[in-house]
XYZ file of C-alpha atoms in Angstrom:
283
model
C 0.000 0.000 0.000
C 1.188 3.567 -0.625
C 2.714 5.251 2.394
C 0.417 7.673 4.248
C 3.371 10.067 4.184
C 3.420 10.400 0.396
C 1.824 13.878 0.449
C 4.742 15.124 2.561
C 7.307 13.602 0.218
C 6.774 16.535 -2.153
C 7.846 19.035 0.530
C 11.632 19.542 0.259
C 11.924 21.012 3.764
C 10.151 18.044 5.332
C 12.176 15.514 3.311
C 15.443 17.217 4.217
C 14.491 17.305 7.913
C 13.712 13.578 7.884
C 16.486 12.230 5.643
C 19.528 14.505 6.042
C 21.203 12.598 8.863
C 24.176 14.945 9.072
C 21.680 17.697 9.849
C 19.661 15.553 12.260
C 22.653 14.354 14.323
C 24.551 17.385 15.603
C 27.871 15.559 16.068
C 27.615 13.404 12.949
C 31.072 14.452 11.770
C 32.601 13.041 14.962
C 31.406 9.553 14.079
C 32.345 9.792 10.424
C 35.869 11.040 11.175
C 36.725 8.285 13.650
C 35.532 5.368 11.481
C 38.577 5.412 9.145
C 40.903 5.718 12.145
C 39.384 2.627 13.758
C 39.473 0.878 10.390
C 43.144 1.571 9.787
C 43.997 0.205 13.235
C 42.034 -2.965 12.521
C 43.739 -3.526 9.170
C 47.111 -3.152 10.884
C 46.091 -5.690 13.506
C 44.225 -8.397 11.588
C 45.423 -10.489 8.626
C 43.228 -9.866 5.631
C 42.952 -10.162 1.870
C 42.527 -6.680 0.428
C 40.881 -5.388 -2.746
C 39.497 -8.620 -4.185
C 37.962 -7.466 -7.458
C 34.415 -8.374 -8.471
C 34.291 -6.012 -11.457
C 36.448 -3.666 -13.591
C 35.918 -0.450 -11.614
C 38.548 0.411 -9.004
C 35.830 0.477 -6.327
C 34.347 -2.892 -7.303
C 36.326 -4.655 -4.589
C 35.982 -6.176 -1.146
C 38.270 -7.193 1.712
C 38.107 -10.481 3.611
C 39.195 -10.797 7.224
C 39.396 -14.573 7.757
C 38.754 -16.276 11.062
C 40.704 -19.418 11.884
C 38.438 -22.444 11.343
C 35.633 -20.020 10.564
C 32.145 -20.941 11.741
C 30.604 -18.673 9.122
C 30.903 -15.251 7.514
C 29.443 -11.787 8.080
C 29.424 -9.656 4.914
C 28.901 -5.911 5.326
C 27.948 -3.235 2.763
C 28.624 0.374 3.781
C 26.249 3.300 3.550
C 26.806 6.931 2.595
C 23.631 7.511 0.540
C 25.321 5.900 -2.478
C 27.662 8.910 -2.773
C 30.213 8.637 0.069
C 32.373 6.353 2.235
C 34.048 3.039 1.389
C 35.054 -0.315 2.810
C 38.171 1.375 4.210
C 35.975 3.218 6.714
C 34.493 0.026 8.181
C 37.258 -2.549 8.597
C 36.737 -2.240 12.368
C 33.565 -4.288 12.053
C 35.815 -7.331 11.654
C 37.649 -7.103 14.963
C 35.246 -8.728 17.412
C 33.419 -10.898 14.881
C 36.710 -12.506 13.816
C 37.555 -12.994 17.491
C 34.198 -14.771 17.864
C 35.117 -17.174 15.051
C 33.429 -15.586 12.043
C 35.159 -14.323 8.912
C 34.154 -10.860 7.743
C 33.895 -9.366 4.258
C 33.597 -5.594 3.748
C 32.234 -4.645 0.330
C 32.558 -1.317 -1.501
C 31.178 -0.006 -4.786
C 31.365 2.946 -7.216
C 29.564 6.096 -6.099
C 27.036 8.542 -7.470
C 27.042 10.739 -9.437
C 29.510 8.662 -11.464
C 27.044 5.758 -11.452
C 23.340 5.314 -10.763
C 21.739 3.542 -7.817
C 20.672 0.834 -10.261
C 24.315 0.255 -11.199
C 25.243 0.100 -7.517
C 22.533 -2.523 -6.995
C 24.135 -4.574 -9.777
C 27.469 -4.186 -7.998
C 26.000 -5.771 -4.890
C 24.806 -8.786 -6.852
C 28.150 -9.172 -8.617
C 29.991 -8.863 -5.308
C 28.008 -11.726 -3.773
C 28.702 -13.995 -6.758
C 32.424 -13.278 -6.475
C 32.420 -13.585 -2.685
C 30.735 -16.987 -2.944
C 33.604 -18.189 -5.134
C 36.247 -16.969 -2.664
C 35.041 -18.475 0.606
C 34.970 -21.914 2.204
C 32.069 -24.343 2.355
C 31.575 -23.562 6.040
C 31.455 -19.835 5.324
C 28.967 -20.381 2.483
C 26.778 -22.500 4.734
C 26.501 -19.689 7.291
C 26.680 -16.383 5.430
C 24.912 -13.400 6.988
C 24.552 -10.140 5.030
C 24.442 -6.749 6.687
C 24.535 -3.166 5.530
C 24.064 0.302 6.948
C 21.732 2.957 5.483
C 22.163 2.631 1.690
C 23.783 -0.707 2.543
C 20.515 -1.713 4.200
C 18.769 -1.043 0.885
C 21.383 -3.287 -0.741
C 20.716 -6.139 1.684
C 16.987 -5.995 0.968
C 17.669 -5.964 -2.779
C 19.928 -9.007 -2.428
C 17.165 -10.857 -0.567
C 14.849 -10.125 -3.514
C 17.338 -11.351 -6.156
C 16.936 -14.513 -8.233
C 20.232 -16.184 -7.389
C 19.546 -19.365 -9.357
C 19.744 -17.257 -12.520
C 23.238 -16.210 -11.428
C 24.500 -19.731 -10.836
C 24.163 -19.727 -7.038
C 21.760 -21.604 -4.778
C 18.345 -19.951 -4.502
C 19.213 -18.966 -0.915
C 22.980 -18.349 -0.890
C 22.966 -16.683 2.521
C 21.414 -17.589 5.842
C 20.447 -14.281 7.398
C 20.181 -10.539 6.888
C 20.770 -7.564 9.156
C 19.843 -4.289 7.421
C 20.775 -1.392 9.735
C 18.898 1.914 9.413
C 17.972 1.067 5.852
C 16.089 3.187 3.366
C 13.748 1.037 1.273
C 11.349 3.582 -0.276
C 13.322 6.078 -2.330
C 10.660 8.568 -3.400
C 11.242 10.918 -0.430
C 14.843 11.364 -1.560
C 13.797 13.011 -4.836
C 13.245 16.307 -3.018
C 16.418 16.316 -0.919
C 19.663 18.162 -1.566
C 21.522 14.869 -1.980
C 19.516 14.215 -5.143
C 21.919 16.484 -7.022
C 24.286 13.493 -6.753
C 22.026 10.444 -6.728
C 19.814 11.899 -9.506
C 16.562 10.122 -8.766
C 13.396 10.859 -10.694
C 9.965 9.769 -9.455
C 10.085 6.887 -11.937
C 13.562 5.642 -11.043
C 12.915 6.124 -7.318
C 9.868 3.885 -7.646
C 11.687 1.321 -9.803
C 14.691 1.066 -7.471
C 12.713 0.954 -4.237
C 12.316 -2.352 -2.418
C 8.875 -1.871 -0.843
C 6.954 -3.535 -3.687
C 9.308 -6.494 -4.084
C 9.070 -9.960 -2.586
C 12.008 -11.705 -0.903
C 13.179 -14.790 -2.788
C 15.878 -15.889 -0.331
C 14.545 -18.120 2.425
C 16.398 -16.790 5.458
C 15.558 -14.659 8.513
C 16.091 -10.930 8.525
C 16.261 -8.553 11.466
C 15.777 -4.925 10.449
C 17.545 -2.772 13.039
C 17.038 0.959 13.499
C 17.934 3.415 16.239
C 15.238 4.712 18.537
C 16.842 8.140 18.240
C 16.603 8.288 14.444
C 14.144 10.418 12.504
C 10.515 9.329 12.429
C 10.885 8.447 8.751
C 13.920 6.224 9.216
C 12.122 4.347 11.977
C 8.978 4.072 9.859
C 10.919 2.787 6.856
C 12.357 -0.165 8.821
C 9.100 -0.865 10.684
C 7.098 -0.873 7.460
C 9.616 -2.989 5.565
C 9.706 -5.575 8.376
C 5.908 -5.691 8.361
C 5.767 -6.139 4.585
C 8.176 -9.067 4.780
C 6.986 -10.503 8.091
C 5.602 -13.620 6.411
C 9.134 -14.222 5.075
C 10.711 -14.249 8.543
C 11.520 -10.551 8.808
C 11.350 -8.785 12.163
C 12.090 -5.336 13.568
C 14.549 -4.310 16.284
C 14.414 -0.694 17.472
C 17.523 -0.016 19.554
C 16.899 2.721 22.126
C 19.036 5.856 22.288
C 20.881 5.111 19.070
C 21.076 7.586 16.194
C 21.837 6.949 12.547
C 25.587 6.869 13.175
C 26.211 5.376 16.587
C 23.901 2.429 15.895
C 26.473 0.917 13.536
C 29.190 1.561 16.119
C 27.566 -1.220 18.153
C 29.195 -3.776 15.856
C 32.406 -2.759 17.598
C 31.002 -3.716 21.032
C 30.415 -7.433 21.776
C 28.117 -6.475 24.668
C 25.817 -4.337 22.503
C 22.350 -5.112 21.215
C 23.319 -4.915 17.538
C 26.357 -7.163 17.935
C 24.086 -9.613 19.723
C 21.669 -9.585 16.787
C 24.542 -10.357 14.410
C 25.582 -13.322 16.564
C 21.953 -14.452 16.817
C 21.756 -14.680 13.023
C 25.180 -16.327 12.763
C 24.222 -18.991 15.296
C 20.687 -19.588 13.998
C 21.795 -22.787 12.245
């Protein structure tokens, strides 16, 4: 069903107030600036395979941080509204998951305005095909996908992909953890960021996930911070409800904003880290 908020989606001031997270979170820059510092420290500490190519573009690459005798794999797709950040900002996600016995892959992709969101969605699919060829049977048998913000959109798209047509099992991963995802793209048409991501009403509708059906048979937990904008919370709540019959559920994490929610993957005692382990141990 159409969102009851659609009439407000034509108001640029309302859309900007709901979707410009750097405006919503006063100290957003603090989080963004420390991520690459944490990431560099993790790369210096943990053995890893860097820049495994899944396509011809310099940003069509991922890193793998292997765990010894890995019990599975956690694959993460970064956010940045399709126009910022890279895998090199999020290597720190590997530290405690590898210590827990799970390999970690961090995936990056080309950015808008050089490429469209549709092209970035194709990158995600190509990355999974390549990743599948690079990992062990045990990692394939317990592969959980996660992504933050635009990466949450990617996870949902990958759950709605026909993998048999790409030479993989119909369900090539065993769980999904979209974090603060954006699944309906129409509100972004009237935001300042659209000068880069270049959505039209037609492409925003075509590249949204809200009207698609998941094809992968695996549980998903859609996580969102209780301190995020009303629209970000609604997007995850609505998407979980739409896919509830396909084993999707919602987790609203209190007192977390759009940036510090993902920081929880750096804390083994946190709610979000616990959700990742829950999905990794579901089998």
